[in-house]
Tab-separated table of N, CA and C in Angstrom:
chain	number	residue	atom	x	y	z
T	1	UNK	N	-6.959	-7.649	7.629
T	1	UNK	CA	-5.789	-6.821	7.706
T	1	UNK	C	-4.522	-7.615	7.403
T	2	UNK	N	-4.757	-9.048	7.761
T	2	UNK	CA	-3.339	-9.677	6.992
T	2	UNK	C	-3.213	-9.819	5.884
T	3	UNK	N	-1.782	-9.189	5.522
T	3	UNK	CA	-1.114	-9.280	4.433
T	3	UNK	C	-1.462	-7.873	3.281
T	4	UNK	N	-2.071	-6.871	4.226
T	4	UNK	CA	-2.609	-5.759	3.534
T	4	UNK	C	-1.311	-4.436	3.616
T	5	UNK	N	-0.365	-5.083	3.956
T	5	UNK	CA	1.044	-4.111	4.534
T	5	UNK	C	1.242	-2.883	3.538
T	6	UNK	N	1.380	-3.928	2.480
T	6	UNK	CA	2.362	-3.115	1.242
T	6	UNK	C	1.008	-2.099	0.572
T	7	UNK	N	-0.481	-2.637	0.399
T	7	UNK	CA	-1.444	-1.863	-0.199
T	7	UNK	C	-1.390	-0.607	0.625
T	8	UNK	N	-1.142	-0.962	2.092
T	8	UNK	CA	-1.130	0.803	2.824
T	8	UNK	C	0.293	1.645	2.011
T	9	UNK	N	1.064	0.967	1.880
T	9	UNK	CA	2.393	1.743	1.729
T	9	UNK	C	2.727	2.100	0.434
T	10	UNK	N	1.553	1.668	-0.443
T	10	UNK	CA	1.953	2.005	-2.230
T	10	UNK	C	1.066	3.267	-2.589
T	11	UNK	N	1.725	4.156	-3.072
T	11	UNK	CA	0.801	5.611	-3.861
T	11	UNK	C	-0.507	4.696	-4.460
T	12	UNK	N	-1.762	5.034	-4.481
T	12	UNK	CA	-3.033	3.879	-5.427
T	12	UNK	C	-2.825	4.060	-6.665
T	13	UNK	N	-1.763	4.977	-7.826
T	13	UNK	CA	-1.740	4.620	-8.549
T	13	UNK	C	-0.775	3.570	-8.803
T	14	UNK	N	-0.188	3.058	-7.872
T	14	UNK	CA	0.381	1.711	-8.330
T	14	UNK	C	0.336	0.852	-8.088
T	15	UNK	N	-1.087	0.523	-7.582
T	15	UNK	CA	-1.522	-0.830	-7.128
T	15	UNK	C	-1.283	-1.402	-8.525
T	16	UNK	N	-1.868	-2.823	-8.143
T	16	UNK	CA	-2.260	-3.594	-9.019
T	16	UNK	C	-4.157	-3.410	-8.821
T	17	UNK	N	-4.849	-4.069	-9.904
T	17	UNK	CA	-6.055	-4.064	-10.144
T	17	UNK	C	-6.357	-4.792	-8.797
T	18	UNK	N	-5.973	-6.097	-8.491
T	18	UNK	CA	-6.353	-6.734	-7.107
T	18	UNK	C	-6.008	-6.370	-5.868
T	19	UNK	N	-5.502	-5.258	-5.629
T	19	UNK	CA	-4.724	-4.280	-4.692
T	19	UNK	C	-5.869	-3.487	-4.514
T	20	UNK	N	-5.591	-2.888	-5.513
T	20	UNK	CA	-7.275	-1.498	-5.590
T	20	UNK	C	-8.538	-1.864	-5.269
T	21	UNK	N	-8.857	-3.759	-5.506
T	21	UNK	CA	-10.357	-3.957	-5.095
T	21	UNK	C	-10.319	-4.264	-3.755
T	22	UNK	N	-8.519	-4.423	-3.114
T	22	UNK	CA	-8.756	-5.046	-1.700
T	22	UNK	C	-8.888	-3.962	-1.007
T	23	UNK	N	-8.435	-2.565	-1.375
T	23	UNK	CA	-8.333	-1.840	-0.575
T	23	UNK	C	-9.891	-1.153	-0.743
T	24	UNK	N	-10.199	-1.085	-1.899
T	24	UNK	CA	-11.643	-0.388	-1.842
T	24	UNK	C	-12.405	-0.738	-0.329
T	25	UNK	N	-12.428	-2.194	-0.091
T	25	UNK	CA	-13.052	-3.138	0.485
T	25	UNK	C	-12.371	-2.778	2.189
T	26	UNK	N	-11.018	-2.257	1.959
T	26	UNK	CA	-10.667	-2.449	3.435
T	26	UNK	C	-10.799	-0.732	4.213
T	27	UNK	N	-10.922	0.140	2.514
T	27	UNK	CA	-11.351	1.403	3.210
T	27	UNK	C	-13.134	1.897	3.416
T	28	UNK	N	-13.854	0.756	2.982
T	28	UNK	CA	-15.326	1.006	3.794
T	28	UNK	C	-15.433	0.724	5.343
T	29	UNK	N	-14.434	-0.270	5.597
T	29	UNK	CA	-14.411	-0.304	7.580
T	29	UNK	C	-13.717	0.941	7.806
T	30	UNK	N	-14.690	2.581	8.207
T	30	UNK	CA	-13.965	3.486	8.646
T	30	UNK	C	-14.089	3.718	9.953
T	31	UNK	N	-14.057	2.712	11.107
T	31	UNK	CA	-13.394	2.728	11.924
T	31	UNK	C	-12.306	2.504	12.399
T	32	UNK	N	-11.396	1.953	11.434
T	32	UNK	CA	-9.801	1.093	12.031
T	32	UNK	C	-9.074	2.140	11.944
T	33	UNK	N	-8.151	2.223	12.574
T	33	UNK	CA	-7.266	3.573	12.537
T	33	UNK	C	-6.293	3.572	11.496
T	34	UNK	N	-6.675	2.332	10.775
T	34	UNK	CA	-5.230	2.237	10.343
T	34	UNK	C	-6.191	3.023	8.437
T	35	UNK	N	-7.015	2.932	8.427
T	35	UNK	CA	-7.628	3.624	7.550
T	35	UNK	C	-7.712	5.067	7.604
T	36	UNK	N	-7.728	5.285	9.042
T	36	UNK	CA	-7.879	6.583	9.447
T	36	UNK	C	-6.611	7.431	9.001
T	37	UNK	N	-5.521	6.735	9.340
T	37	UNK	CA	-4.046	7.198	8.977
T	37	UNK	C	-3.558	6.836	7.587
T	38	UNK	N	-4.220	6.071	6.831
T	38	UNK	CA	-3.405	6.105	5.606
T	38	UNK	C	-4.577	7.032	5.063
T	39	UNK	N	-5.793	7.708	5.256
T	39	UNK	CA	-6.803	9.069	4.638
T	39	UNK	C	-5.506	10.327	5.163
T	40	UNK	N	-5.320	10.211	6.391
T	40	UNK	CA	-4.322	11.542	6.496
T	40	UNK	C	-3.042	11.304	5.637
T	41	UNK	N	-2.191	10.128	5.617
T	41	UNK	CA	-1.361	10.294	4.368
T	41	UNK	C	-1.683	10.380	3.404
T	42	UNK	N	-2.733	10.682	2.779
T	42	UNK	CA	-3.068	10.744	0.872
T	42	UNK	C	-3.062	12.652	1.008
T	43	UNK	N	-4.055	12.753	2.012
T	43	UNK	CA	-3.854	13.921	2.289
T	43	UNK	C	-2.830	14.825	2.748
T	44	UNK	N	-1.645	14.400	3.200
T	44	UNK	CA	-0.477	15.119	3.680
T	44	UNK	C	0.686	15.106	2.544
T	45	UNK	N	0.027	13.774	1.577
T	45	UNK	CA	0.861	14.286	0.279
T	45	UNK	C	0.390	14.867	-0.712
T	46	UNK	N	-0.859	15.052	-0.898
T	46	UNK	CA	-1.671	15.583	-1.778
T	46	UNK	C	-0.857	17.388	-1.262
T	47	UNK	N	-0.862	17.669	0.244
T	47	UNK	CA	-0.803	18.753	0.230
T	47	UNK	C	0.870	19.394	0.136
T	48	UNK	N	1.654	18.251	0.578
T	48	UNK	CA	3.041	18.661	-0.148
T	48	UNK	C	3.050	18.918	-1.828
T	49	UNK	N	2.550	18.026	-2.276
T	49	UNK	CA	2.934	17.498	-3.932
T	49	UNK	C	2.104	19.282	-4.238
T	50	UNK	N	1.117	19.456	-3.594
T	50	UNK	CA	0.902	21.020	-4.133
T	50	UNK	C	1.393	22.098	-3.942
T	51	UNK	N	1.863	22.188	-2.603
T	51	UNK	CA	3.556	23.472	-2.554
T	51	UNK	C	4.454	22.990	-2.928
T	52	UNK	N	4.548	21.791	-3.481
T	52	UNK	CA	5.757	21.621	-4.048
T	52	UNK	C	6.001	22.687	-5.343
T	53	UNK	N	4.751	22.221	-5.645
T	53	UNK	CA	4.446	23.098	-7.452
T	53	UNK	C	4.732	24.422	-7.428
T	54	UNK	N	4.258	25.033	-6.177
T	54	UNK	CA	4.601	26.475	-6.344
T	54	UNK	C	5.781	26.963	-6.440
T	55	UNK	N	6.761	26.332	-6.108
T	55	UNK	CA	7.861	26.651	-5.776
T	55	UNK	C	8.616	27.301	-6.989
């Protein structure tokens, strides 16, 4: 988990390539919460970014 700050806090399309393999790697431990909560943020923007559209 050290030094994994900024990979929680970047949209995944803007990792870098070595970003994306760390996180692959840090989202198979699905017990940490902290995985748990950045799955509900992909999902809480996935579901804005789609009423957004309707608008």
């Amino acid at each position: 988990m050290k030094e994994t700050r900024y990979i929680w806090l970047k949209n995944p399309d803007n990792l870098t390539d070595k970003q994306r393999e760390r996180l692959g790697q840090l989202l198979q431990t699905e017990y940490l919460d902290t995985v748990q909560s950045y799955s509900c943020r992909l999902e809480l923007q996935d579901f804005y970014e789609t009423h957004k559209e309707r608008r």
